[in-house]
Amino acid sequence: MKLAAARKPVSREVRNRLKDFENYLTALVSRQPTAISIPCLPAVKAGGKRLRPALVIIAAGLSRLVDKNRLFKACAAVELVHLASLVHDDILDNAETRRGMLTINANYGIDRAICAGDFLFGLAFRLLSDSDDNTLSQPLARASLLLSAGELQQRQTLRRLDQSVSGYLERISTKTAALFVASAVMGARLAGAGKEVESALETYSGNLGAAFQIYDDILDFTSDEATLGKPVGNDIREGTVTLPMIFALEYPDNPLAAALSAPVHEAVAEAVAFVNACGAIERAKNMAADLIAQAKHAAAALPSGPTKQDLLSLGNYVIERYN
Amino acid sequence: MVIARLESALERVQRDFDRSAAGLVPLAQSLLKRPSLFLSKILMATILTGDREPGQVAVSSCLALEFLEQALALAAAHNESVEFNEDCLLVTDYFYAQAIDQVIGLGKPEIIGVLAGAIMAAAQDRAIGDYADFRKRLVGAALEIGFFLGEISGVWVSSLREATTSRFDGREPWIGLFPAGSIRDYLQEALTPVTQS
């Protein structure tokens, strides 16, 4: 399925800031020891949606007085934690490519990829410690702990058929949404926003992040290998039970159980086809859309201005992009 | 008297570590080793050299170092094993996050910077194939935090810094650079079996 072409999701000011940030991030990683920068730079330059730095920038837009250097350090910190998790995820998934580039583990080996991920994680907090009194480090540290705990908890639920929607939502709130929340909160704190605004941004970004993960999990069934950079049905192979699978498992005589316990090619293909046909995808999309609606409801409570507009627009973009 | 204070501080570290360990995700608990308190001894001893009383900030910093040691020990053991173990990678990441979490609420970004720097330096060592004592970067971190919290300066501090960076392999006789006295004697006795292993 081709991702729908979307209008620009955020304002020109945010887009320009993101472009400047892209240069900042590349320069930052370039300055690191070559044993780290050489393997990491292609991954950094390959780009990405940069949703987390975008959230920092958007939330920080609540004030016109945010120092650009501090802003970019915060953006870099969240993106480095995200990149570190992707580098290690690629090892765990035995992924050969990401965004059309060879992964670090494929190009340099597992050991180097582990080191690169560790280094990027340390760099994130080193960056913040230079100029922070903990207001920015604290939400990022919390998100990092939730993210790593979420990964461990996911290991314990691999291939289990008895998972609930609430359990899944709890899992993705730690694995994915936590870093979205940290991004928005860091932006809010840079802007000196009050507790009410910070709370609204937490609700917005938590729901946005959860919806984003659901759409990502849907794509594993509905997209194609060229777009994903890995075969369709990878979650079944890995044993990760996602929302579409939880819905599909409700149907009797579904082939998912067999595919999860023995993910051979034919079984996975049959399970993917079943998930697509049984209505599970539509239900998952509806849930994601509900979460976006909740996100937008939280954003609507913010003071009128570019930040509110960008957040609402970003919510619409996420829906359009994945439908 | 100062050794009694040191050992009392280490008891607090052990208690708090046990409390933290009880709250870990089960998979991480299964891979957790009994903490050696090697780094905590260095940090607490350094603070006491400045005749400061180690408070909660020092205890939390010790916990951070102990979790970093757990992470690096796991990474080192994993590196020596034949097969890649996914659980080890995930638990290592979790221990890193635990380490940072121990010091986040303390209002001391300098300590976060030292710990983050140690993570980076240890990763860089491994990236260039340097698998000498993984603790060496943490020794430097323990000393730096000890200097900071103990508000310590002086020639011996510079000498120790120099001895425990760049070419430090974890086994150099750095303990001898501490000022003569009961603390140095304590460290010589408490740490020599570890530094010689």
GROMACS .gro file of C-alpha atoms in nm, chain B:
model
  197
  324MET     CA    1   3.667   0.647   6.282
  325VAL     CA    2   3.675   0.748   5.915
  326ILE     CA    3   3.670   0.382   5.812
  327ALA     CA    4   3.362   0.330   6.028
  328ARG     CA    5   3.196   0.618   5.843
  329LEU     CA    6   3.303   0.467   5.513
  330GLU     CA    7   3.161   0.127   5.597
  331SER     CA    8   2.839   0.280   5.725
  332ALA     CA    9   2.801   0.464   5.394
  333LEU     CA   10   2.862   0.140   5.202
  334GLU     CA   11   2.593  -0.034   5.406
  335ARG     CA   12   2.349   0.235   5.289
  336VAL     CA   13   2.456   0.173   4.930
  337GLN     CA   14   2.398  -0.201   4.965
  338ARG     CA   15   2.057  -0.146   5.122
  339ASP     CA   16   1.948   0.098   4.852
  340PHE     CA   17   2.083  -0.128   4.580
  341ASP     CA   18   1.884  -0.421   4.717
  342ARG     CA   19   1.574  -0.202   4.724
  343SER     CA   20   1.630  -0.092   4.362
  344ALA     CA   21   1.699  -0.449   4.257
  345ALA     CA   22   1.368  -0.563   4.401
  346GLY     CA   23   1.188  -0.323   4.167
  347LEU     CA   24   1.359  -0.436   3.849
  348VAL     CA   25   1.187  -0.614   3.564
  349PRO     CA   26   1.213  -0.992   3.634
  350LEU     CA   27   1.436  -1.065   3.337
  351ALA     CA   28   1.683  -0.804   3.460
  352GLN     CA   29   1.669  -0.943   3.812
  353SER     CA   30   1.767  -1.284   3.677
  354LEU     CA   31   2.084  -1.139   3.520
  355LEU     CA   32   2.178  -0.915   3.812
  356LYS     CA   33   2.495  -1.011   3.996
  357ARG     CA   34   2.568  -0.930   4.359
  358PRO     CA   35   2.731  -0.583   4.348
  359SER     CA   36   3.101  -0.579   4.427
  360LEU     CA   37   3.079  -0.223   4.566
  361PHE     CA   38   3.428  -0.177   4.417
  362LEU     CA   39   3.331   0.156   4.267
  363SER     CA   40   3.125   0.264   4.566
  364LYS     CA   41   3.430   0.212   4.786
  365ILE     CA   42   3.634   0.437   4.558
  366LEU     CA   43   3.370   0.709   4.549
  367MET     CA   44   3.299   0.710   4.921
  368ALA     CA   45   3.666   0.693   5.011
  369THR     CA   46   3.740   0.987   4.785
  370ILE     CA   47   3.468   1.200   4.944
  371LEU     CA   48   3.594   1.116   5.292
  372THR     CA   49   3.944   1.217   5.191
  373GLY     CA   50   3.798   1.566   5.170
  374ASP     CA   51   3.649   1.516   5.514
  375ARG     CA   52   3.295   1.560   5.379
  376GLU     CA   53   3.010   1.342   5.494
  377PRO     CA   54   2.871   1.126   5.211
  378GLY     CA   55   2.502   1.204   5.185
  379GLN     CA   56   2.219   1.073   4.970
  380VAL     CA   57   2.370   1.224   4.657
  381ALA     CA   58   2.681   1.013   4.713
  382VAL     CA   59   2.472   0.701   4.780
  383SER     CA   60   2.268   0.756   4.462
  384SER     CA   61   2.585   0.816   4.264
  385CYS     CA   62   2.721   0.486   4.397
  386LEU     CA   63   2.405   0.309   4.284
  387ALA     CA   64   2.447   0.459   3.939
  388LEU     CA   65   2.804   0.330   3.921
  389GLU     CA   66   2.701  -0.015   4.043
  390PHE     CA   67   2.436  -0.035   3.770
  391LEU     CA   68   2.689   0.078   3.512
  392GLU     CA   69   2.924  -0.194   3.631
  393GLN     CA   70   2.641  -0.447   3.597
  394ALA     CA   71   2.579  -0.325   3.242
  395LEU     CA   72   2.942  -0.336   3.136
  396ALA     CA   73   3.004  -0.671   3.305
  397LEU     CA   74   2.709  -0.814   3.116
  398ALA     CA   75   2.834  -0.662   2.792
  399ALA     CA   76   3.184  -0.803   2.854
  400ALA     CA   77   3.053  -1.153   2.932
  401HIS     CA   78   2.828  -1.137   2.629
  402ASN     CA   79   3.116  -1.034   2.408
  403GLU     CA   80   3.312  -1.339   2.515
  404SER     CA   81   3.028  -1.578   2.445
  405VAL     CA   82   2.991  -1.748   2.111
  406GLU     CA   83   2.629  -1.670   2.044
  407PHE     CA   84   2.445  -1.342   2.046
  408ASN     CA   85   2.201  -1.321   2.337
  409GLU     CA   86   1.909  -1.084   2.293
  410ASP     CA   87   1.825  -1.077   2.662
  411CYS     CA   88   2.177  -0.957   2.747
  412LEU     CA   89   2.152  -0.666   2.506
  413LEU     CA   90   1.814  -0.556   2.637
  414VAL     CA   91   1.913  -0.591   3.002
  415THR     CA   92   2.234  -0.395   2.940
  416ASP     CA   93   2.029  -0.112   2.793
  417TYR     CA   94   1.797  -0.130   3.093
  418PHE     CA   95   2.088  -0.112   3.340
  419TYR     CA   96   2.224   0.196   3.159
  420ALA     CA   97   1.884   0.361   3.196
  421GLN     CA   98   1.867   0.255   3.562
  422ALA     CA   99   2.208   0.411   3.622
  423ILE     CA  100   2.103   0.749   3.482
  424ASP     CA  101   1.772   0.728   3.666
  425GLN     CA  102   1.951   0.698   4.001
  426VAL     CA  103   2.102   1.046   3.969
  427ILE     CA  104   1.836   1.234   3.776
  428GLY     CA  105   1.650   1.387   4.065
  429LEU     CA  106   1.962   1.510   4.245
  430GLY     CA  107   1.999   1.845   4.072
  431LYS     CA  108   2.363   1.769   3.985
  432PRO     CA  109   2.400   1.769   3.608
  433GLU     CA  110   2.777   1.740   3.656
  434ILE     CA  111   2.729   1.387   3.787
  435ILE     CA  112   2.506   1.294   3.492
  436GLY     CA  113   2.777   1.429   3.263
  437VAL     CA  114   3.046   1.215   3.426
  438LEU     CA  115   2.835   0.899   3.406
  439ALA     CA  116   2.731   0.966   3.047
  440GLY     CA  117   3.094   1.028   2.959
  441ALA     CA  118   3.190   0.694   3.113
  442ILE     CA  119   2.925   0.515   2.904
  443MET     CA  120   3.058   0.684   2.591
  444ALA     CA  121   3.424   0.612   2.673
  445ALA     CA  122   3.355   0.246   2.754
  446ALA     CA  123   3.161   0.207   2.428
  447GLN     CA  124   3.441   0.368   2.231
  448ASP     CA  125   3.696   0.137   2.395
  449ARG     CA  126   3.500  -0.167   2.283
  450ALA     CA  127   3.442  -0.020   1.937
  451ILE     CA  128   3.817  -0.004   1.880
  452GLY     CA  129   3.865  -0.353   2.018
  453ASP     CA  130   3.998  -0.249   2.359
  454TYR     CA  131   3.853  -0.507   2.595
  455ALA     CA  132   4.091  -0.446   2.886
  456ASP     CA  133   3.932  -0.416   3.230
  457PHE     CA  134   3.589  -0.273   3.156
  458ARG     CA  135   3.590  -0.109   3.499
  459LYS     CA  136   3.867   0.135   3.410
  460ARG     CA  137   3.633   0.403   3.281
  461LEU     CA  138   3.414   0.361   3.586
  462VAL     CA  139   3.711   0.403   3.821
  463GLY     CA  140   3.772   0.741   3.658
  464ALA     CA  141   3.403   0.827   3.694
  465ALA     CA  142   3.395   0.725   4.063
  466LEU     CA  143   3.697   0.942   4.133
  467GLU     CA  144   3.556   1.242   3.944
  468ILE     CA  145   3.228   1.227   4.128
  469GLY     CA  146   3.416   1.183   4.454
  470PHE     CA  147   3.631   1.490   4.380
  471PHE     CA  148   3.318   1.687   4.295
  472LEU     CA  149   3.111   1.587   4.596
  473GLY     CA  150   3.407   1.605   4.831
  474GLU     CA  151   3.503   1.947   4.687
  475ILE     CA  152   3.856   1.816   4.662
  476SER     CA  153   4.142   1.966   4.470
  477GLY     CA  154   4.518   1.948   4.485
  478VAL     CA  155   4.819   1.794   4.317
  479TRP     CA  156   4.720   1.440   4.409
  480VAL     CA  157   4.386   1.493   4.236
  481SER     CA  158   4.559   1.592   3.912
  482SER     CA  159   4.793   1.294   3.944
  483LEU     CA  160   4.504   1.057   3.998
  484ARG     CA  161   4.313   1.202   3.704
  485GLU     CA  162   4.613   1.157   3.482
  486ALA     CA  163   4.673   0.805   3.604
  487THR     CA  164   4.315   0.689   3.543
  488THR     CA  165   4.251   0.829   3.196
  489SER     CA  166   4.383   0.758   2.845
  490ARG     CA  167   4.620   0.463   2.888
  491PHE     CA  168   4.478   0.343   3.217
  492ASP     CA  169   4.418  -0.031   3.197
  493GLY     CA  170   4.245  -0.071   3.533
  494ARG     CA  171   4.550  -0.228   3.692
  495GLU     CA  172   4.793   0.061   3.737
  496PRO     CA  173   4.888   0.132   4.099
  497TRP     CA  174   4.664   0.439   4.115
  498ILE     CA  175   4.557   0.369   4.471
  499GLY     CA  176   4.906   0.470   4.583
  500LEU     CA  177   4.834   0.822   4.462
  501PHE     CA  178   4.580   0.874   4.740
  502PRO     CA  179   4.716   1.072   5.034
  503ALA     CA  180   4.881   0.844   5.290
  504GLY     CA  181   4.652   0.743   5.568
  505SER     CA  182   4.377   0.508   5.674
  506ILE     CA  183   4.170   0.565   5.362
  507ARG     CA  184   4.454   0.470   5.130
  508ASP     CA  185   4.530   0.166   5.345
  509TYR     CA  186   4.164   0.068   5.333
  510LEU     CA  187   4.152   0.096   4.954
  511GLN     CA  188   4.477  -0.100   4.915
  512GLU     CA  189   4.331  -0.385   5.117
  513ALA     CA  190   3.977  -0.369   4.985
  514LEU     CA  191   4.051  -0.327   4.616
  515THR     CA  192   4.377  -0.508   4.545
  516PRO     CA  193   4.218  -0.851   4.480
  517VAL     CA  194   3.986  -0.688   4.224
  518THR     CA  195   4.250  -0.478   4.048
  519GLN     CA  196   4.477  -0.778   4.022
  520SER     CA  197   4.212  -1.007   3.873
   0.00000   0.00000   0.00000
